[in-house]
Amino acid sequence: MKILVINAGSSSLKYQLMDPNTGDVFAKGQCERIGLDGKLTHKVPGRDNYVAEIAMPSHSEAIQSVLDILVDAQYGVLATTDEIDAVGHRVLHGGMEFSESCIIDDDVIAAVERCIPLGPLHNPANLMGIRACQAIMPNTPQVAVFDTAFHMTMPAKAYMYALPWEYYEKDNVRRYGFHGTSHRYVTLRACELMGRKDIKLINCHLGNGSSLSAVYDGKCQDTSMGLSPLAGVPMGTRTGDIDACVVQYLMNRYGYNVDEMLNILNKKSGVAGMSGVSSDFRDLENAADEGNERAALALEKFAYEVRKYIGSYAAALGGCDVLVFTAGVGENSGEMRERICNGLEYLGVKLDPEKNKIRGQEAVISAADSKVTVLLIPTNEELMIAKDTAELISK
Ligand code: AMP
């Protein structure tokens, strides 16, 4: 079976053609600068990358260029696009409408549209990707996989904000959480690796965007992002949790409008804003090693906030059996994992310094006598999307 996984952003689109059963990737790549000049980067394992400038005035041309390269005589991997069994789309915000993936029809499109006010940056772009695929491949089933869906099992005490009730009832204001496909993937893997499902699990998805989730019996109980991906721990360029009055104070002081203020909170803050160096944790680790105090503080702050969330989720779950690290930083930075776990001894977390040197590979990295099993699980959101897609179309 061959599933095309699409993650459409406003000016970019990532794709992977993969086998949902084996996880084999036949080809992957991305279209950038959609709406401007357009650039396609296409990778086939074991072959040279193909990079080309292709006019992409809209997502339709981007999708068409992906399909063209997939059947290209020299760089392609398919004889015809009919070999694609289905397309799986990553959709950011499913609001309260979706607690699982679903086959896309007119009702689903209308519901994704209703969620635009909740995900104003991403849902319109996701819809452009869906519509472009529907137009170009009208006979190929399309599936939507939502970033919020995994978190829909949270109890009300976790997802409610302490705001006047009407904002929840009338306006759907609540915690939704994101990175759900990643949290679901590592949850499934952790349960498989531990040989049981009834574990108290804390997942740390630490990348450019970061979120944690508290999971019991395979179901999400709480998560750090909120109505939007701005909440939770500090991130590459996002503040994470912040006192709302800071917003009022800065807007009054500098005359920022809402968009300007949100741009600061989303794009100019986090470890990049604190350090003035970079949003890339490798740059920060290098700068800190060279004596940059702000970079060192940004790393310390990040680790501190992640550790605080782990502590609060252990309290929420009544303990912790398994701690999982995933995503760019979680998978690759043993230094950051160590910083975070330092101080969690009271909880029964004891890393094995040798095992913690590993990068990007599934492994147990806790010591043999650690009460909490610490796992490194490389995330694979695309595989999760491909598996959901395959399962839905074979029903
Ligand atoms: P993601 O959003 O999951 O793609 O993760 C991207 C982040 O992972 C970037 O901030 C990178 O700096 C970080 N990252 C990747 N490799 C390493 C590494 N070896 N050490 C520290 N951070 C890393």
XYZ file of C-alpha atoms and ligand atoms in Angstrom:
418
model
C 0.000 0.000 0.000
C 1.189 3.552 -0.761
C -0.059 6.542 1.207
C 0.851 10.135 0.396
C 1.117 12.170 3.605
C 0.672 15.923 3.188
C 1.411 18.666 5.717
C 0.342 21.922 4.093
C 1.419 25.258 5.565
C 0.585 28.701 4.259
C 3.628 28.971 2.001
C 5.110 25.493 2.248
C 4.002 21.896 1.895
C 5.777 18.782 3.118
C 5.065 15.351 1.681
C 6.027 11.723 2.220
C 5.035 8.738 0.161
C 5.157 5.749 2.449
C 4.083 2.206 3.188
C 1.833 2.359 6.274
C 2.592 -1.228 7.239
C 6.378 -1.204 7.126
C 6.986 2.527 7.548
C 9.220 2.441 4.453
C 9.506 5.880 2.869
C 9.566 5.733 -0.948
C 10.085 9.483 -1.382
C 9.685 12.673 0.576
C 10.271 16.365 0.183
C 8.831 19.806 0.356
C 7.533 22.705 -1.660
C 8.606 26.096 -0.381
C 7.759 29.677 -1.286
C 4.267 28.789 -2.529
C 2.635 31.992 -3.731
C 6.058 33.462 -4.504
C 8.519 31.810 -6.899
C 8.266 28.174 -5.718
C 10.953 25.615 -4.926
C 10.679 21.833 -4.829
C 13.105 19.613 -2.922
C 12.571 15.896 -3.530
C 14.418 13.061 -1.821
C 14.430 9.386 -2.615
C 16.415 7.185 -0.201
C 19.719 6.163 -1.762
C 19.527 8.671 -4.605
C 20.714 12.262 -5.119
C 18.275 14.983 -4.030
C 16.344 16.759 -6.740
C 15.936 20.520 -6.278
C 14.089 22.711 -8.763
C 12.525 26.119 -8.998
C 8.962 25.599 -10.188
C 6.280 28.266 -10.423
C 3.780 27.647 -7.592
C 1.265 30.475 -7.526
C -0.959 28.332 -5.289
C -1.133 24.999 -3.459
C -2.599 23.402 -6.611
C 0.641 23.873 -8.546
C 2.599 22.679 -5.508
C 0.568 19.431 -5.311
C 0.807 19.009 -9.079
C 4.611 19.402 -8.957
C 4.770 16.745 -6.203
C 2.700 14.317 -8.297
C 4.789 15.110 -11.396
C 8.074 14.356 -9.640
C 6.661 11.159 -8.087
C 6.048 9.783 -11.611
C 9.126 11.384 -13.213
C 11.131 8.910 -15.299
C 14.429 9.881 -13.665
C 13.539 11.019 -10.133
C 10.165 9.381 -9.591
C 9.184 6.225 -7.722
C 5.777 5.540 -9.312
C 4.681 4.514 -12.812
C 1.423 6.398 -12.365
C -0.243 8.427 -9.588
C -3.021 5.788 -9.575
C -0.613 3.772 -7.417
C -1.321 6.216 -4.558
C -4.022 4.479 -2.505
C -4.968 7.511 -0.427
C -3.780 10.867 0.850
C -3.468 11.622 4.585
C -3.545 15.301 5.559
C -2.234 16.759 8.769
C -4.808 19.258 10.048
C -3.904 21.488 12.974
C -7.159 22.294 14.722
C -10.088 19.921 15.025
C -11.723 21.987 17.776
C -14.419 20.033 19.611
C -15.547 18.570 16.282
C -12.960 15.783 15.950
C -11.640 13.262 18.441
C -10.243 10.963 15.751
C -9.084 10.893 12.145
C -11.726 10.690 9.427
C -12.289 10.342 5.706
C -12.734 13.782 4.183
C -16.152 14.639 2.753
C -18.105 17.901 2.483
C -19.207 17.707 6.142
C -15.614 17.283 7.321
C -14.479 20.232 5.205
C -17.279 22.356 6.651
C -16.246 21.352 10.202
C -12.574 22.162 9.518
C -13.759 25.536 8.218
C -15.715 26.102 11.434
C -12.445 25.549 13.330
C -10.642 28.340 11.426
C -11.210 30.923 14.196
C -9.416 28.518 16.586
C -6.533 27.818 14.185
C -6.432 30.928 12.004
C -2.837 30.471 10.856
C -2.929 26.784 9.989
C -6.430 25.537 9.173
C -6.836 27.690 6.032
C -3.508 26.356 4.717
C -4.463 22.759 5.587
C -7.717 23.270 3.670
C -5.831 24.607 0.652
C -3.807 21.383 0.597
C -6.956 19.261 0.894
C -8.815 21.149 -1.833
C -5.841 21.026 -4.194
C -5.586 17.233 -3.769
C -9.346 16.786 -4.218
C -9.244 18.759 -7.468
C -6.199 16.995 -8.902
C -6.924 13.479 -7.568
C -10.746 13.351 -7.413
C -10.865 9.558 -7.208
C -8.285 9.141 -4.446
C -9.650 9.005 -0.868
C -8.460 11.798 1.433
C -8.157 11.495 5.200
C -7.767 14.229 7.831
C -5.606 13.597 10.904
C -5.922 16.250 13.592
C -3.182 17.584 15.858
C -5.736 18.099 18.602
C -7.564 14.739 18.421
C -5.407 12.699 20.828
C -6.008 15.216 23.595
C -9.806 15.032 23.414
C -9.839 12.418 26.210
C -8.722 15.040 28.751
C -11.132 15.423 31.676
C -12.959 18.754 32.012
C -10.837 19.782 35.015
C -7.798 19.709 32.692
C -9.283 21.331 29.616
C -11.415 24.068 31.215
C -9.974 27.530 31.727
C -11.170 29.359 34.835
C -13.004 31.921 32.708
C -16.688 32.863 32.727
C -18.574 29.748 31.616
C -20.158 31.405 28.575
C -16.825 31.610 26.734
C -16.631 27.825 26.820
C -20.272 27.246 26.040
C -20.696 29.877 23.331
C -17.182 30.220 21.948
C -15.494 26.840 22.562
C -12.697 28.471 24.575
C -10.815 25.622 26.313
C -7.512 23.779 26.265
C -7.142 21.650 23.124
C -3.435 20.777 22.945
C -1.310 20.053 19.877
C 1.382 17.653 18.598
C -1.335 15.071 19.278
C -0.218 12.755 16.491
C 3.292 12.699 17.960
C 2.010 12.180 21.507
C -0.183 9.338 20.256
C 2.681 7.705 18.348
C 5.094 7.739 21.305
C 2.309 6.607 23.658
C 1.634 3.571 21.465
C 5.343 2.774 21.218
C 5.905 3.251 24.974
C 3.007 0.885 25.781
C 4.393 -1.647 23.282
C 7.912 -1.381 24.710
C 6.652 -1.695 28.303
C 4.346 -4.571 27.350
C 1.334 -2.948 29.023
C -1.069 -0.087 28.575
C -1.995 0.839 32.159
C 1.092 2.971 32.717
C 1.384 6.518 34.029
C 3.221 8.143 31.188
C 4.672 11.625 30.740
C 5.623 12.489 27.158
C 8.048 15.328 26.432
C 7.843 16.397 22.772
C 10.736 18.860 22.717
C 11.543 20.462 19.384
C 11.253 23.887 17.904
C 7.713 23.745 19.274
C 7.462 21.830 22.550
C 4.643 20.240 24.494
C 4.189 17.681 27.240
C 1.342 15.302 27.852
C 0.222 13.259 30.840
C -1.215 9.922 29.754
C -2.839 7.042 31.612
C -4.009 3.800 30.034
C -3.064 5.174 26.614
C -5.380 8.175 27.013
C -4.362 11.800 27.348
C -5.170 13.293 30.768
C -3.553 16.702 30.331
C -1.270 18.575 27.978
C 0.749 21.763 28.107
C -0.427 23.601 24.980
C -3.801 25.270 25.135
C -6.358 26.795 22.798
C -3.347 27.550 20.624
C 0.216 26.183 20.433
C 1.507 29.268 22.272
C 0.947 27.845 25.755
C 3.100 25.565 27.887
C 6.879 25.491 28.172
C 9.072 28.133 26.471
C 9.892 27.105 22.898
C 12.245 28.091 20.075
C 10.493 31.411 19.495
C 7.273 31.132 21.568
C 6.901 32.370 25.139
C 4.949 29.436 26.502
C 2.766 30.267 29.525
C 2.781 33.943 30.418
C 0.828 36.278 32.690
C -1.835 37.868 30.433
C -1.148 41.233 32.055
C 2.335 41.280 30.493
C 0.488 41.530 27.178
C -1.598 44.488 28.333
C 1.465 46.196 29.835
C 3.569 45.917 26.656
C 0.688 46.874 24.365
C 0.039 50.008 26.397
C 3.705 50.895 26.664
C 4.628 50.429 22.998
C 1.271 50.901 21.293
C 1.380 47.426 19.733
C -1.788 46.180 18.126
C -2.929 42.575 18.712
C -1.151 41.185 15.633
C 2.111 42.894 16.533
C 1.898 41.607 20.089
C 1.106 38.057 18.974
C 3.978 38.186 16.525
C 6.306 38.999 19.438
C 4.851 36.196 21.583
C 4.947 33.616 18.766
C 7.983 34.542 16.696
C 10.363 36.674 18.744
C 10.243 35.112 22.192
C 11.202 31.749 23.676
C 14.836 30.725 23.909
C 15.609 32.854 20.825
C 14.204 36.001 22.418
C 15.816 35.318 25.784
C 19.248 34.518 24.402
C 19.365 36.846 21.397
C 21.358 34.005 19.786
C 19.080 31.530 18.027
C 16.011 29.329 18.317
C 18.189 26.334 17.466
C 19.218 24.440 20.579
C 22.522 23.380 18.972
C 23.490 27.045 18.556
C 22.469 27.732 22.144
C 24.504 24.824 23.504
C 27.548 26.023 21.522
C 27.070 29.641 22.630
C 26.651 28.577 26.268
C 29.849 26.495 26.018
C 31.628 29.615 24.780
C 30.474 31.559 27.828
C 27.323 33.302 26.541
C 25.373 33.786 29.768
C 22.025 34.566 28.178
C 22.214 31.410 26.063
C 23.063 29.422 29.208
C 20.122 31.016 31.036
C 17.723 30.264 28.150
C 18.733 26.584 28.286
C 18.428 26.543 32.071
C 14.994 28.207 31.888
C 13.794 25.703 29.271
C 14.950 22.716 31.342
C 13.459 24.227 34.506
C 10.027 24.762 32.956
C 9.981 21.265 31.404
C 10.979 19.812 34.797
C 8.181 21.772 36.496
C 5.643 20.392 34.019
C 6.917 16.848 34.619
C 6.476 17.408 38.369
C 2.969 18.754 37.903
C 1.993 15.866 35.631
C 3.355 13.349 38.127
C 1.075 15.057 40.650
C -1.846 14.945 38.202
C -1.337 11.241 37.459
C -0.477 10.288 41.043
C 2.999 9.141 39.983
C 5.001 8.400 36.888
C 6.031 5.000 35.521
C 7.526 6.107 32.210
C 9.059 9.345 30.962
C 9.454 9.699 27.198
C 11.678 12.121 25.281
C 10.946 12.794 21.624
C 11.273 15.371 18.759
C 14.397 17.295 17.646
C 15.745 18.308 21.050
C 14.337 15.353 23.003
C 15.777 12.831 20.553
C 19.158 14.447 19.981
C 20.294 16.409 22.997
C 21.543 14.174 25.791
C 22.712 17.373 27.453
C 19.161 18.768 27.610
C 17.709 15.433 28.779
C 20.265 15.424 31.575
C 19.527 19.039 32.544
C 15.800 18.222 32.732
C 16.200 15.009 34.718
C 18.653 16.566 37.174
C 16.419 17.276 40.143
C 13.836 14.612 39.377
C 15.556 12.031 41.578
C 12.826 12.494 44.214
C 10.370 11.131 41.636
C 12.525 8.071 41.021
C 14.095 9.282 37.761
C 17.713 8.188 37.333
C 19.341 8.501 33.929
C 22.173 6.196 32.887
C 24.857 8.670 31.690
C 26.232 6.196 29.123
C 22.851 5.196 27.700
C 21.823 8.868 27.611
C 24.548 9.531 25.024
C 22.388 7.854 22.378
C 20.721 9.986 19.661
C 17.708 9.492 17.444
C 17.185 5.833 18.293
C 14.585 4.016 20.356
C 16.222 3.153 23.678
C 15.839 2.864 27.428
C 18.103 5.594 28.822
C 17.381 5.218 32.555
C 19.610 3.329 34.961
C 18.730 -0.276 35.840
C 17.660 0.833 39.357
C 15.607 3.847 38.184
C 12.034 3.654 39.478
C 10.831 5.525 36.410
C 11.722 4.050 33.016
C 13.045 6.832 30.793
C 12.628 6.162 27.081
C 13.947 7.871 23.979
C 11.403 7.328 21.196
C 11.943 9.079 17.848
C 8.548 10.396 16.841
C 6.976 9.534 13.498
C 3.907 11.651 12.870
C 3.896 10.784 9.166
C 3.709 7.065 9.905
C 0.828 7.648 12.307
C -1.006 9.664 9.616
C -0.301 6.969 7.011
C -1.538 4.215 9.356
C -4.761 6.091 10.194
C -5.331 6.735 6.504
C -4.771 3.097 5.537
C -7.048 1.878 8.328
C -9.878 4.247 7.435
C -9.861 3.482 3.716
C -9.779 -0.272 4.283
C -12.852 -0.135 6.547
P 11.764 19.626 15.599
O 10.877 20.827 15.772
O 11.258 18.423 16.301
O 12.138 19.381 14.176
O 13.136 19.993 16.342
C 13.956 21.036 15.914
C 14.900 21.404 17.037
O 15.714 20.269 17.365
C 15.856 22.543 16.663
O 15.760 23.585 17.615
C 17.222 21.890 16.755
O 18.131 22.728 17.311
C 16.989 20.753 17.721
N 18.068 19.763 17.577
C 18.311 18.942 16.551
N 19.453 18.236 16.775
C 19.944 18.644 17.969
C 21.097 18.318 18.765
N 21.970 17.418 18.370
N 21.263 18.976 19.928
C 20.385 19.894 20.343
N 19.294 20.236 19.656
C 19.062 19.631 18.484
